PDB file of C-alpha atoms in Angstrom:
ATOM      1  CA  UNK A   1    -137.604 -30.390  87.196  1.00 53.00           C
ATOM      2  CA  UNK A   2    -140.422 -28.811  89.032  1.00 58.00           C
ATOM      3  CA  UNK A   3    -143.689 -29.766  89.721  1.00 58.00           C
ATOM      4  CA  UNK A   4    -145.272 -27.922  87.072  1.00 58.00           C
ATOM      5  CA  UNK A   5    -143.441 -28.973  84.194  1.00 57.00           C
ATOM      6  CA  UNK A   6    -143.956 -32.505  85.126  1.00 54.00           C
ATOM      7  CA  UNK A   7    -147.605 -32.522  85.433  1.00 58.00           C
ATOM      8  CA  UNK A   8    -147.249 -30.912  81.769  1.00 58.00           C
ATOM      9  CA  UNK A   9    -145.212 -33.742  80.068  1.00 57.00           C
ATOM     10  CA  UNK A  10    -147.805 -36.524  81.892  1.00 59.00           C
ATOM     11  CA  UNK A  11    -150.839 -34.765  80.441  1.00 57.00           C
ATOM     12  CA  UNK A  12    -148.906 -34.806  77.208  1.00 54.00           C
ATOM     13  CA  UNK A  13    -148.220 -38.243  77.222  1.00 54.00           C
ATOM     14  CA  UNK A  14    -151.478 -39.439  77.979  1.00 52.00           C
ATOM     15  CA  UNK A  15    -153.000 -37.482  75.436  1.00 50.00           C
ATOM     16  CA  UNK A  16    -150.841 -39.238  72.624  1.00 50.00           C
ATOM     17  CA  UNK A  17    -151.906 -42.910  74.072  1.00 47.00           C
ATOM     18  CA  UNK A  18    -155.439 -42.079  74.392  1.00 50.00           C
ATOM     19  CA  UNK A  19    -155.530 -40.634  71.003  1.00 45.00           C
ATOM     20  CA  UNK A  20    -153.693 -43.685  69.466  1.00 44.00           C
ATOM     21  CA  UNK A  21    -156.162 -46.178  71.235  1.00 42.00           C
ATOM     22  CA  UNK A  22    -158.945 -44.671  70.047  1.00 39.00           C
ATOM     23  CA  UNK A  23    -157.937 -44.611  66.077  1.00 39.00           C
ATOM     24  CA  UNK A  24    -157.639 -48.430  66.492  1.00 38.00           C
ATOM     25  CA  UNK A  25    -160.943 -48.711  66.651  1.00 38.00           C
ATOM     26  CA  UNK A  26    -161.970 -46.277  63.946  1.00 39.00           C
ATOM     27  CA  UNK A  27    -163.588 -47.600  60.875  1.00 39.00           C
ATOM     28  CA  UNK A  28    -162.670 -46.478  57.481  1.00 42.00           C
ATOM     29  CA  UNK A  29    -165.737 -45.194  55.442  1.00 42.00           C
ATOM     30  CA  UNK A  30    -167.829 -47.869  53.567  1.00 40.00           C
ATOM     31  CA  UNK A  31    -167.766 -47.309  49.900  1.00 41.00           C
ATOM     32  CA  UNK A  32    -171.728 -46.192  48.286  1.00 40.00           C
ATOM     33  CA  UNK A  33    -171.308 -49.373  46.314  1.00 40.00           C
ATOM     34  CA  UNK A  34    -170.616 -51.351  49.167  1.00 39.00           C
ATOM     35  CA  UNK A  35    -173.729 -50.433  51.634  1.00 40.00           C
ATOM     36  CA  UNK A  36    -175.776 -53.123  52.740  1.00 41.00           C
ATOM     37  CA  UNK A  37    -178.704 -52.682  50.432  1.00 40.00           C
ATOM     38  CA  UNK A  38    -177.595 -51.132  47.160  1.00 39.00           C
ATOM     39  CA  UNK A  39    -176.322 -52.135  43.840  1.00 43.00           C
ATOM     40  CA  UNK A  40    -172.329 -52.386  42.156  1.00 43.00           C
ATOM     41  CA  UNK A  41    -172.880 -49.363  39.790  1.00 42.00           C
ATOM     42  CA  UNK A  42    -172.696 -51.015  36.069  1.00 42.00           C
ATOM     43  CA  UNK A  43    -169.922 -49.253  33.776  1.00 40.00           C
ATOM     44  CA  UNK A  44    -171.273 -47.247  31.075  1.00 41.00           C
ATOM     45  CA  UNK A  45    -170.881 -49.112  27.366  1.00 43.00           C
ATOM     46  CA  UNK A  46    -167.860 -48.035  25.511  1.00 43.00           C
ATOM     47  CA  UNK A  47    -168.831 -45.479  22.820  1.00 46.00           C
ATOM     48  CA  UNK A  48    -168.910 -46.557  19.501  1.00 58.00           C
ATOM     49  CA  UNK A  49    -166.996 -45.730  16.698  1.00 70.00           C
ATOM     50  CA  UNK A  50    -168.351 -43.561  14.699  1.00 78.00           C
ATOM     51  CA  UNK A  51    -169.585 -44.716  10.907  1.00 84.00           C
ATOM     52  CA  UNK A  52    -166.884 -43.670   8.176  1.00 86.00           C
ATOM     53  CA  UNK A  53    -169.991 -43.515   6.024  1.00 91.00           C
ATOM     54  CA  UNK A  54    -173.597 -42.642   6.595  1.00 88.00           C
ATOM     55  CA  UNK A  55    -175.473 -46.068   7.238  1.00 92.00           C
ATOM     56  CA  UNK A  56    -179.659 -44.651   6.868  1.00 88.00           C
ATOM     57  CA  UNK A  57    -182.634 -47.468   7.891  1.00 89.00           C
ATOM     58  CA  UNK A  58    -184.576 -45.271   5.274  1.00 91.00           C
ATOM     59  CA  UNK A  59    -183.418 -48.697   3.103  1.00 93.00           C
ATOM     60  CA  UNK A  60    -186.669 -50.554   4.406  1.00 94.00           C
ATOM     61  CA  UNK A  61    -188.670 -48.574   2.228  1.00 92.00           C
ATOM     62  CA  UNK A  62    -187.470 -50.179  -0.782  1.00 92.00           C
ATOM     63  CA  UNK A  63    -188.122 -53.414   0.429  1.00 94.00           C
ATOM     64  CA  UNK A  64    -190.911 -56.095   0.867  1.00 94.00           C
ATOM     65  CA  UNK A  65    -191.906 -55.247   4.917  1.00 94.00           C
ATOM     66  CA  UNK A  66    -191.559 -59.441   4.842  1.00 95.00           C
ATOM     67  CA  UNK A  67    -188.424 -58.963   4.887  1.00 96.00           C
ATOM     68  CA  UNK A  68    -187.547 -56.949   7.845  1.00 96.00           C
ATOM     69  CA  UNK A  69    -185.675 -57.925  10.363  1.00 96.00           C
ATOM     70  CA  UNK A  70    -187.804 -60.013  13.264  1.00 96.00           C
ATOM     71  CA  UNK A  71    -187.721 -62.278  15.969  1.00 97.00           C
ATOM     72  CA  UNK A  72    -189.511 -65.756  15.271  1.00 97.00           C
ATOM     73  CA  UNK A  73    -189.472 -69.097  16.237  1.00 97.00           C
ATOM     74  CA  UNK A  74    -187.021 -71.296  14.973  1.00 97.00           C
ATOM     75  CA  UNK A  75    -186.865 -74.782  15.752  1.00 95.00           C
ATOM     76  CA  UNK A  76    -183.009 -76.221  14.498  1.00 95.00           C
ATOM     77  CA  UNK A  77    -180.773 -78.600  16.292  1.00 95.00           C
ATOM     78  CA  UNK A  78    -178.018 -75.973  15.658  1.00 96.00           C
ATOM     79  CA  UNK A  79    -176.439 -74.529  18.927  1.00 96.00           C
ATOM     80  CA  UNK A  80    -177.534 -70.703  19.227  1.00 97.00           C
ATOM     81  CA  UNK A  81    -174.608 -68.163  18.160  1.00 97.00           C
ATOM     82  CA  UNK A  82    -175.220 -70.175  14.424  1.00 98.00           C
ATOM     83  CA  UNK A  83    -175.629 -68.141  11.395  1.00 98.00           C
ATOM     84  CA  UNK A  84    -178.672 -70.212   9.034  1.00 97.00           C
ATOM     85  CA  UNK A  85    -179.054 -69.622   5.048  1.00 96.00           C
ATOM     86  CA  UNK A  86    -182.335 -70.061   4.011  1.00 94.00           C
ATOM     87  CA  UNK A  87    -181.312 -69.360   0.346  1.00 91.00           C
ATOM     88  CA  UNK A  88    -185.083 -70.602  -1.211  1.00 91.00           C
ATOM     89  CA  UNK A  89    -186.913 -68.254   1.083  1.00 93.00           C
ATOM     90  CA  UNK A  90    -184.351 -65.609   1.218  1.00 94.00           C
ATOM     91  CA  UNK A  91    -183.738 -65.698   4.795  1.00 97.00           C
ATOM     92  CA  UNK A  92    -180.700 -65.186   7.056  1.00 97.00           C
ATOM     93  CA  UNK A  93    -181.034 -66.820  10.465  1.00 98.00           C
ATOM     94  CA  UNK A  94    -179.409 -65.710  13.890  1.00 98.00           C
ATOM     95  CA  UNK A  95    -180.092 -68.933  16.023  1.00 98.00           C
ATOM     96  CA  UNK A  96    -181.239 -67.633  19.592  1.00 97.00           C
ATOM     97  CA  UNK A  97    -181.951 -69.626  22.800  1.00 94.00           C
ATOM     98  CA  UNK A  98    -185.341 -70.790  23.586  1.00 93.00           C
ATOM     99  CA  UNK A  99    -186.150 -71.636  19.889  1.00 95.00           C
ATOM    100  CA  UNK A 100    -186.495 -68.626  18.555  1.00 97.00           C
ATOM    101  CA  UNK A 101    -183.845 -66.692  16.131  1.00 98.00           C
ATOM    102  CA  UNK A 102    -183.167 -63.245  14.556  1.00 97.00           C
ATOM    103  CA  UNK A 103    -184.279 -63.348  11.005  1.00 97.00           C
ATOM    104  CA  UNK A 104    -183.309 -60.467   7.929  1.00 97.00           C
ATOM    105  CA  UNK A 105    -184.181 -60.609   4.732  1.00 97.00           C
ATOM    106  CA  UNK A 106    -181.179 -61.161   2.208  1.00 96.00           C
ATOM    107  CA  UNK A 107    -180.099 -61.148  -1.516  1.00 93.00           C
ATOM    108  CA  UNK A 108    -178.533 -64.598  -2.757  1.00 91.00           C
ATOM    109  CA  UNK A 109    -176.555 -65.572  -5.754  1.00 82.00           C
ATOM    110  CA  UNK A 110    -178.379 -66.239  -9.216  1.00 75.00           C
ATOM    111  CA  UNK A 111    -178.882 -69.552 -10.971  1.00 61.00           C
ATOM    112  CA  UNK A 112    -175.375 -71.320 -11.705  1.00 48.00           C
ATOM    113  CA  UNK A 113    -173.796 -68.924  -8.835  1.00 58.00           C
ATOM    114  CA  UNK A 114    -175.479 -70.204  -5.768  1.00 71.00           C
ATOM    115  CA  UNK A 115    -172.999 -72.356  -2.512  1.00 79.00           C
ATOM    116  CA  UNK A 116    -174.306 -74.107   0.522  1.00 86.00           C
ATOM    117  CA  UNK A 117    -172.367 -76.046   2.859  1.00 92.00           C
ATOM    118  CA  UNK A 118    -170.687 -75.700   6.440  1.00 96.00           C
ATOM    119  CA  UNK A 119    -168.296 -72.898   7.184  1.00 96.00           C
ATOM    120  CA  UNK A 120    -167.299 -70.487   9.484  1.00 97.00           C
ATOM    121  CA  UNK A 121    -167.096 -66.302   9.974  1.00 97.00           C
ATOM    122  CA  UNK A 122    -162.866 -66.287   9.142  1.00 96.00           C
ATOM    123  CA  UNK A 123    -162.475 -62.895   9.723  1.00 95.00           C
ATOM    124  CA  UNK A 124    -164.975 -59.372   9.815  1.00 96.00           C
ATOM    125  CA  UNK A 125    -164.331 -55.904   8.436  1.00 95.00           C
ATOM    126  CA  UNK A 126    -165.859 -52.781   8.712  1.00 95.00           C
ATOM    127  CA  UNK A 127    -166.253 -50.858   4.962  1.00 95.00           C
ATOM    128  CA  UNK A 128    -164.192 -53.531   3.060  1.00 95.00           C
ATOM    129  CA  UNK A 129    -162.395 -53.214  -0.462  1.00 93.00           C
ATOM    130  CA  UNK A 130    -163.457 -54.976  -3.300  1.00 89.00           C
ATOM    131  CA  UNK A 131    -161.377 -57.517  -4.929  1.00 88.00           C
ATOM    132  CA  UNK A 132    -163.621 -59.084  -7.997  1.00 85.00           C
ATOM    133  CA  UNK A 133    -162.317 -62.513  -8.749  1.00 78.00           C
ATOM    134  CA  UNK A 134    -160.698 -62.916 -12.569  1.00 80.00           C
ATOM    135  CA  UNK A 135    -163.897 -64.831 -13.199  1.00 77.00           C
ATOM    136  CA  UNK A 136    -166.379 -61.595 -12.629  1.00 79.00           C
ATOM    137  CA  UNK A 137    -163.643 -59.514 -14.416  1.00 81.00           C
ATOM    138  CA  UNK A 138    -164.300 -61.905 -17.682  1.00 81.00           C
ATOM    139  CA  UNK A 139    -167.898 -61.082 -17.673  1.00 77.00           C
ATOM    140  CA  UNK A 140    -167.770 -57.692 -16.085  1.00 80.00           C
ATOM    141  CA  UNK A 141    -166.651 -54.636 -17.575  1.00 81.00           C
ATOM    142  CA  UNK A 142    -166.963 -52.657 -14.062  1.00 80.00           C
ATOM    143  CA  UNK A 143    -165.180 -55.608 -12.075  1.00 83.00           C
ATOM    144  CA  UNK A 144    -162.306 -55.396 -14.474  1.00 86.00           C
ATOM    145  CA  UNK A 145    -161.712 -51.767 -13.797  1.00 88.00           C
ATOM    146  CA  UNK A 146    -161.288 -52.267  -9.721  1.00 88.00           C
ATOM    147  CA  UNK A 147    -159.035 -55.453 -10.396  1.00 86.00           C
ATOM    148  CA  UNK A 148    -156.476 -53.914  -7.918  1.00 88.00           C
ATOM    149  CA  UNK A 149    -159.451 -53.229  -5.149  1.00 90.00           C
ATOM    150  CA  UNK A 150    -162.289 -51.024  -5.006  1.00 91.00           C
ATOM    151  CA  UNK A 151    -162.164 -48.520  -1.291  1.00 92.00           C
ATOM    152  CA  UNK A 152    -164.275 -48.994   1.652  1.00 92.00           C
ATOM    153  CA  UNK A 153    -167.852 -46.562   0.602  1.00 92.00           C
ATOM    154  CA  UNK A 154    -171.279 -46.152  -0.530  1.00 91.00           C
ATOM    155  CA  UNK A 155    -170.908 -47.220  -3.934  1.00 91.00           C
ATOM    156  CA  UNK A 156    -168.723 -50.376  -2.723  1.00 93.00           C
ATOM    157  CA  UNK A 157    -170.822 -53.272  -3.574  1.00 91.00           C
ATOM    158  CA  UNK A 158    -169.758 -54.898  -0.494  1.00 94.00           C
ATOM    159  CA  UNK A 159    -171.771 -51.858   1.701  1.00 94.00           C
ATOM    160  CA  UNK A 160    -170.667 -51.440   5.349  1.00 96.00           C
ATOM    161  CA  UNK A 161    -169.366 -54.820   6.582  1.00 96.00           C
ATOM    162  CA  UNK A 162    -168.561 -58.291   5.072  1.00 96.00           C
ATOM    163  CA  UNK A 163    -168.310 -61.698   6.846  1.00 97.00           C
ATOM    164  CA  UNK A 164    -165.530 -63.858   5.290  1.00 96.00           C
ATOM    165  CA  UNK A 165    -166.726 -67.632   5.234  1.00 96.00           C
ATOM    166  CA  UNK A 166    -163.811 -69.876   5.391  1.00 96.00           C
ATOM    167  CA  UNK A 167    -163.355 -73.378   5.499  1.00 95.00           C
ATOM    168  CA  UNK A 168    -160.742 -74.470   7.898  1.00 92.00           C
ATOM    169  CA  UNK A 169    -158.072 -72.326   6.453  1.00 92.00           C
ATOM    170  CA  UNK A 170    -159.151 -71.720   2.664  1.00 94.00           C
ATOM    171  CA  UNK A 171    -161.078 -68.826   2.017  1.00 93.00           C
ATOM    172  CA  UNK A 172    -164.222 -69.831  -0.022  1.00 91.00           C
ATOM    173  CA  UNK A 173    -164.445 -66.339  -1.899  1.00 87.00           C
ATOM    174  CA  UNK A 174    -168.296 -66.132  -0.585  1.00 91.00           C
ATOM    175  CA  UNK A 175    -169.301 -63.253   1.970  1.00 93.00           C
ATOM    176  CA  UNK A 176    -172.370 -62.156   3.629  1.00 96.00           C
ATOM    177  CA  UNK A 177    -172.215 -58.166   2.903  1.00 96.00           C
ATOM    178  CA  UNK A 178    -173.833 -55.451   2.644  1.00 96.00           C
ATOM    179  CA  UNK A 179    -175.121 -53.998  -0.600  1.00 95.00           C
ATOM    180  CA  UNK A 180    -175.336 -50.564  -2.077  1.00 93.00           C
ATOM    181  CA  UNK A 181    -178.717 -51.986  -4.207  1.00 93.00           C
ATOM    182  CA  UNK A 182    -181.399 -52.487  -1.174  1.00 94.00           C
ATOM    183  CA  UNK A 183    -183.504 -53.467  -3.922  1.00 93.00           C
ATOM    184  CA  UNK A 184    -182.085 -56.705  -4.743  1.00 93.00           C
ATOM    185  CA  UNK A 185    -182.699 -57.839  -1.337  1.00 95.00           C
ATOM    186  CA  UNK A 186    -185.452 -60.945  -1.580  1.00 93.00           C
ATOM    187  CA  UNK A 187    -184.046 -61.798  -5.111  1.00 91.00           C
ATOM    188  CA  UNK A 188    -181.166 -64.368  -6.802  1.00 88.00           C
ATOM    189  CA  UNK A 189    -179.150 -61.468  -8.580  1.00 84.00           C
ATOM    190  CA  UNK A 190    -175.571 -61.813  -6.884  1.00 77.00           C
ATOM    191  CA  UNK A 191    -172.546 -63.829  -7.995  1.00 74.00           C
ATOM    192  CA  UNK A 192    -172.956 -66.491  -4.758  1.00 78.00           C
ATOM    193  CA  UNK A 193    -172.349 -63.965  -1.957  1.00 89.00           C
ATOM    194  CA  UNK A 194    -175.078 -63.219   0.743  1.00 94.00           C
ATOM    195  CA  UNK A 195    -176.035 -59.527   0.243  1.00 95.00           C
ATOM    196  CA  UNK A 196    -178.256 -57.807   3.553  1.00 96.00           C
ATOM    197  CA  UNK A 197    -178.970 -54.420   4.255  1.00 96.00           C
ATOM    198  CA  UNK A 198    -176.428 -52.184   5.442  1.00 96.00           C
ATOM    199  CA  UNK A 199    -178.310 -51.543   8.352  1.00 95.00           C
ATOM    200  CA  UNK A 200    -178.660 -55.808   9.364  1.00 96.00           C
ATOM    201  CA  UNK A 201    -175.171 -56.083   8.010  1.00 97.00           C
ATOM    202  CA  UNK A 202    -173.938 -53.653  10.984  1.00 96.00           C
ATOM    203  CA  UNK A 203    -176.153 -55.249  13.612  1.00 96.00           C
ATOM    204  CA  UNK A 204    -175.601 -59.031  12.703  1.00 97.00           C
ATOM    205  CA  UNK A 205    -171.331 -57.775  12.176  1.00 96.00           C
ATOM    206  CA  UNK A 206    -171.776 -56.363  16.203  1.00 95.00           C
ATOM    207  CA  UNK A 207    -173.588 -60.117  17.683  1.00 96.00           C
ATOM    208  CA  UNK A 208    -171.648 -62.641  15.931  1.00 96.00           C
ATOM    209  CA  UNK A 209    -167.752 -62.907  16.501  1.00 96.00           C
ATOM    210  CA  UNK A 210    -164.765 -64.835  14.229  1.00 96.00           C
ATOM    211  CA  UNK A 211    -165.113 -68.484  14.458  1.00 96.00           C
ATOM    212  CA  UNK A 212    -169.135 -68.222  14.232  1.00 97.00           C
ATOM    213  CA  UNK A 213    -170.242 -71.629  12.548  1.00 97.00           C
ATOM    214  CA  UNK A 214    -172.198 -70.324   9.542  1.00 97.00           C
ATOM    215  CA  UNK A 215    -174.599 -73.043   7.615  1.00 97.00           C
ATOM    216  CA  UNK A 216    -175.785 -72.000   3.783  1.00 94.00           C
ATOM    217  CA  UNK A 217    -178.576 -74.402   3.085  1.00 93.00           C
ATOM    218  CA  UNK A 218    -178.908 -76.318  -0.412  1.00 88.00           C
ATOM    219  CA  UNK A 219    -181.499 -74.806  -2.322  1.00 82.00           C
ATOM    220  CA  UNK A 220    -184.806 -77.421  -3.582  1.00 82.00           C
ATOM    221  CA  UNK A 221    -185.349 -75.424  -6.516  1.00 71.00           C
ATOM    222  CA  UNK A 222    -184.708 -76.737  -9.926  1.00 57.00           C
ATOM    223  CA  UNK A 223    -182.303 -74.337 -11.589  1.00 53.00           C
ATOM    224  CA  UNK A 224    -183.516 -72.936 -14.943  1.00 51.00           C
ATOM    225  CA  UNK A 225    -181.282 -74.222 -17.730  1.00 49.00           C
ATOM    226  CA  UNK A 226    -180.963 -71.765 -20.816  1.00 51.00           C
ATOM    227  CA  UNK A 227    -181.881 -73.342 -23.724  1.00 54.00           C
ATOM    228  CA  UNK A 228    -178.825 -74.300 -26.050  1.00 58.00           C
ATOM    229  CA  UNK A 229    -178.818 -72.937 -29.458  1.00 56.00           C
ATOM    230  CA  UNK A 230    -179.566 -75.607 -32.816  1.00 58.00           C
ATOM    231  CA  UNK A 231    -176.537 -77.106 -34.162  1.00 70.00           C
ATOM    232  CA  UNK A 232    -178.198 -76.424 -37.647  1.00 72.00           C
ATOM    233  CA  UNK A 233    -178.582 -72.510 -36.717  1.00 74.00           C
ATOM    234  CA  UNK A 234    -174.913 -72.269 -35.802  1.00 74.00           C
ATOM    235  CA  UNK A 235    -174.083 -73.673 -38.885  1.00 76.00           C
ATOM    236  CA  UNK A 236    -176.429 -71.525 -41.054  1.00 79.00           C
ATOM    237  CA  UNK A 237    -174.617 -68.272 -39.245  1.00 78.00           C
ATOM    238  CA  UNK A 238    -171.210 -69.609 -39.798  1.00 78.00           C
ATOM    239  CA  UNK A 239    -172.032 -70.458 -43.857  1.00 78.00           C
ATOM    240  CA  UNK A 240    -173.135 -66.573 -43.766  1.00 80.00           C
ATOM    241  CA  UNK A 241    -170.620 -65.086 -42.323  1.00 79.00           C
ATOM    242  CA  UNK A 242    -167.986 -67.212 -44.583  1.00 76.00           C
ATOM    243  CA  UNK A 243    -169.767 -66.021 -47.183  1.00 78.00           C
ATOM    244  CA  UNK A 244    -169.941 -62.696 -46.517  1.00 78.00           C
ATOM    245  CA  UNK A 245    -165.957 -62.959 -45.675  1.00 75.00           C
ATOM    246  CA  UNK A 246    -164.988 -64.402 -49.457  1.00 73.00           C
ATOM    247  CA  UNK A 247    -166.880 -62.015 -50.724  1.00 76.00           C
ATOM    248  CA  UNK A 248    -165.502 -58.973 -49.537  1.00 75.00           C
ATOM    249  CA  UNK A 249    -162.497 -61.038 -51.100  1.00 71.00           C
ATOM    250  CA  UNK A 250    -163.422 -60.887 -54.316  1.00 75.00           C
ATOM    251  CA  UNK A 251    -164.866 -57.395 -54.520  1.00 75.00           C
ATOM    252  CA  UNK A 252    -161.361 -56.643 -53.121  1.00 73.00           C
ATOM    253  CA  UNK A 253    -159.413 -58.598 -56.021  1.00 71.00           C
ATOM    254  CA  UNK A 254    -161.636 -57.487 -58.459  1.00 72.00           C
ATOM    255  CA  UNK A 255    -161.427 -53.709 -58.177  1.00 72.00           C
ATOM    256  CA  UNK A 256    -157.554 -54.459 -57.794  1.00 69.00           C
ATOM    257  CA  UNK A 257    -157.465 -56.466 -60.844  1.00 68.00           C
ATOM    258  CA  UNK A 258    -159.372 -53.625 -62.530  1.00 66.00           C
ATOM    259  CA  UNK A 259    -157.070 -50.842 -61.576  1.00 62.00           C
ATOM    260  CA  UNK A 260    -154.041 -52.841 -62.664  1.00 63.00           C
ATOM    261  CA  UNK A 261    -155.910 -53.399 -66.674  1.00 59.00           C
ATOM    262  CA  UNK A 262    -156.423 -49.957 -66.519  1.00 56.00           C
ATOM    263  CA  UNK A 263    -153.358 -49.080 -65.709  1.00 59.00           C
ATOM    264  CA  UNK A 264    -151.501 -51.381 -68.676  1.00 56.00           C
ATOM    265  CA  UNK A 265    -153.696 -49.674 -71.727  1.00 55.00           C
ATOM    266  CA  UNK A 266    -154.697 -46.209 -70.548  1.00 55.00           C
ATOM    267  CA  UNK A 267    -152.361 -44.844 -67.796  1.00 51.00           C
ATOM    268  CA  UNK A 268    -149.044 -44.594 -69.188  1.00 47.00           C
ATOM    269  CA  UNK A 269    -147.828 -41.036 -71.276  1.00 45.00           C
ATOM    270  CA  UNK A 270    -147.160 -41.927 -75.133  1.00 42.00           C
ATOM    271  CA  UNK A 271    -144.733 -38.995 -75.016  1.00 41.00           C
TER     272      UNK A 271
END
């Protein structure tokens, strides 16, 4: 080996050290999120799914302006997450911290269909069917036709969403819905459910979660009996109509009885 080759493979070799000491020391990059002064970058919020129906806030208009939904102060011993009825002055509650809650106007059920107690939000679905219980299919001629379930739309009278209350395991067959009559919202017209907008029923089905501890109010109002018919009025309709019924008897038997005279002397052939 010659001078000059040697002199070649030393350079060579100290080259490779050198360049292997130095990238010990050499610091990876620091992340933008990671520089001293700046903030994590926040991830942007899922999108949401889009409505199977149109939901349209052009609802309010048919309503008293009293009740739209608000913040307010609330003062309750209830922890905040809790759904409160308010079924006297129409009024759904969203307990918030610092005493204050979310309040929307709702629909509640008519005299002899109203419930209060404690339950809880069983389960939530978006654009529900309709199952009318046997006892609205008695006394409704609509409910009986959707006896087998009424699809998720517009014309659904449970509207966009519907809360299931439940206690402990058994279903209570009352819901806070929606409602496809805006109208009715402020007023005792339902069979016992809790009707809202569509447009509170979406927000209030987005902040609450199953397992919510929902609290329906008893109402202070005296509920209007109807006043029951005379015992002596039922019995004057039920003399008429037995009357009436005997005699379309006899009118009966008498042209029969007729016919059959006639027959005897004047409708048989001589010949």
């Amino acid at each position: 080996m010659n001078r000059r080759i040697f002199a070649t493979l030393g350079a060579a070799c100290a080259l490779c050290l050198g360049t292997r000491k130095l990238g010990a020391y050499v610091l990876p990059p620091v992340a933008p999120g990671e520089q001293e002064g700046s903030t994590p970058p926040h991830p942007s919020p899922p999108l949401s799914e889009p409505e199977r129906f149109p939901v349209s806030i052009d609802e309010y208009k048919s309503i008293d302006p009293a009740f739209w939904p608000q913040l307010v102060s609330y003062a309750t011993a209830e922890l905040p997450g809790t759904i409160v009825i308010n079924t006297d002055d129409r009024f759904l509650y969203l307990v918030l911290e610092s005493g204050q809650a979310k309040r929307y106007g709702i629909g509640v059920g008519r005299d002899g269909f109203g419930w209060s107690g404690t339950a809880m939000v069983g389960r939530k679905t978006k654009w529900p069917m309709w199952f009318p219980p046997k006892e609205m299919q008695y006394r409704d001629k609509e409910a009986r036709r959707w006896r087998r379930g009424m699809p998720g739309g517009p014309r659904n009278p449970l509207g966009a969403r519907a809360l299931y209350l439940f206690q402990g395991s058994a279903d209570t067959l009352f819901r806070i819905h929606g409602t496809r009559d805006p109208k009715s919202i402020g007023k005792a017209v339902s069979s016992g459910c809790i009707r809202m907008l569509n447009a509170d029923v979406v927000e209030l089905y987005d902040r609450v979660a199953p397992g919510t501890k929902v609290v329906v109010l008893p109402s202070t109002r005296p509920v209007v009996q109807k006043p029951r018919r005379s015992n002596k009025i039922a019995q004057a309709r039920r003399r008429r109509r037995n009357r009436n019924r005997y005699a379309a008897y006899r009118r009966y038997y008498r042209r029969r009885y007729r016919r059959s005279i006639f027959d005897l002397f004047w409708g048989q052939d001589d010949w």
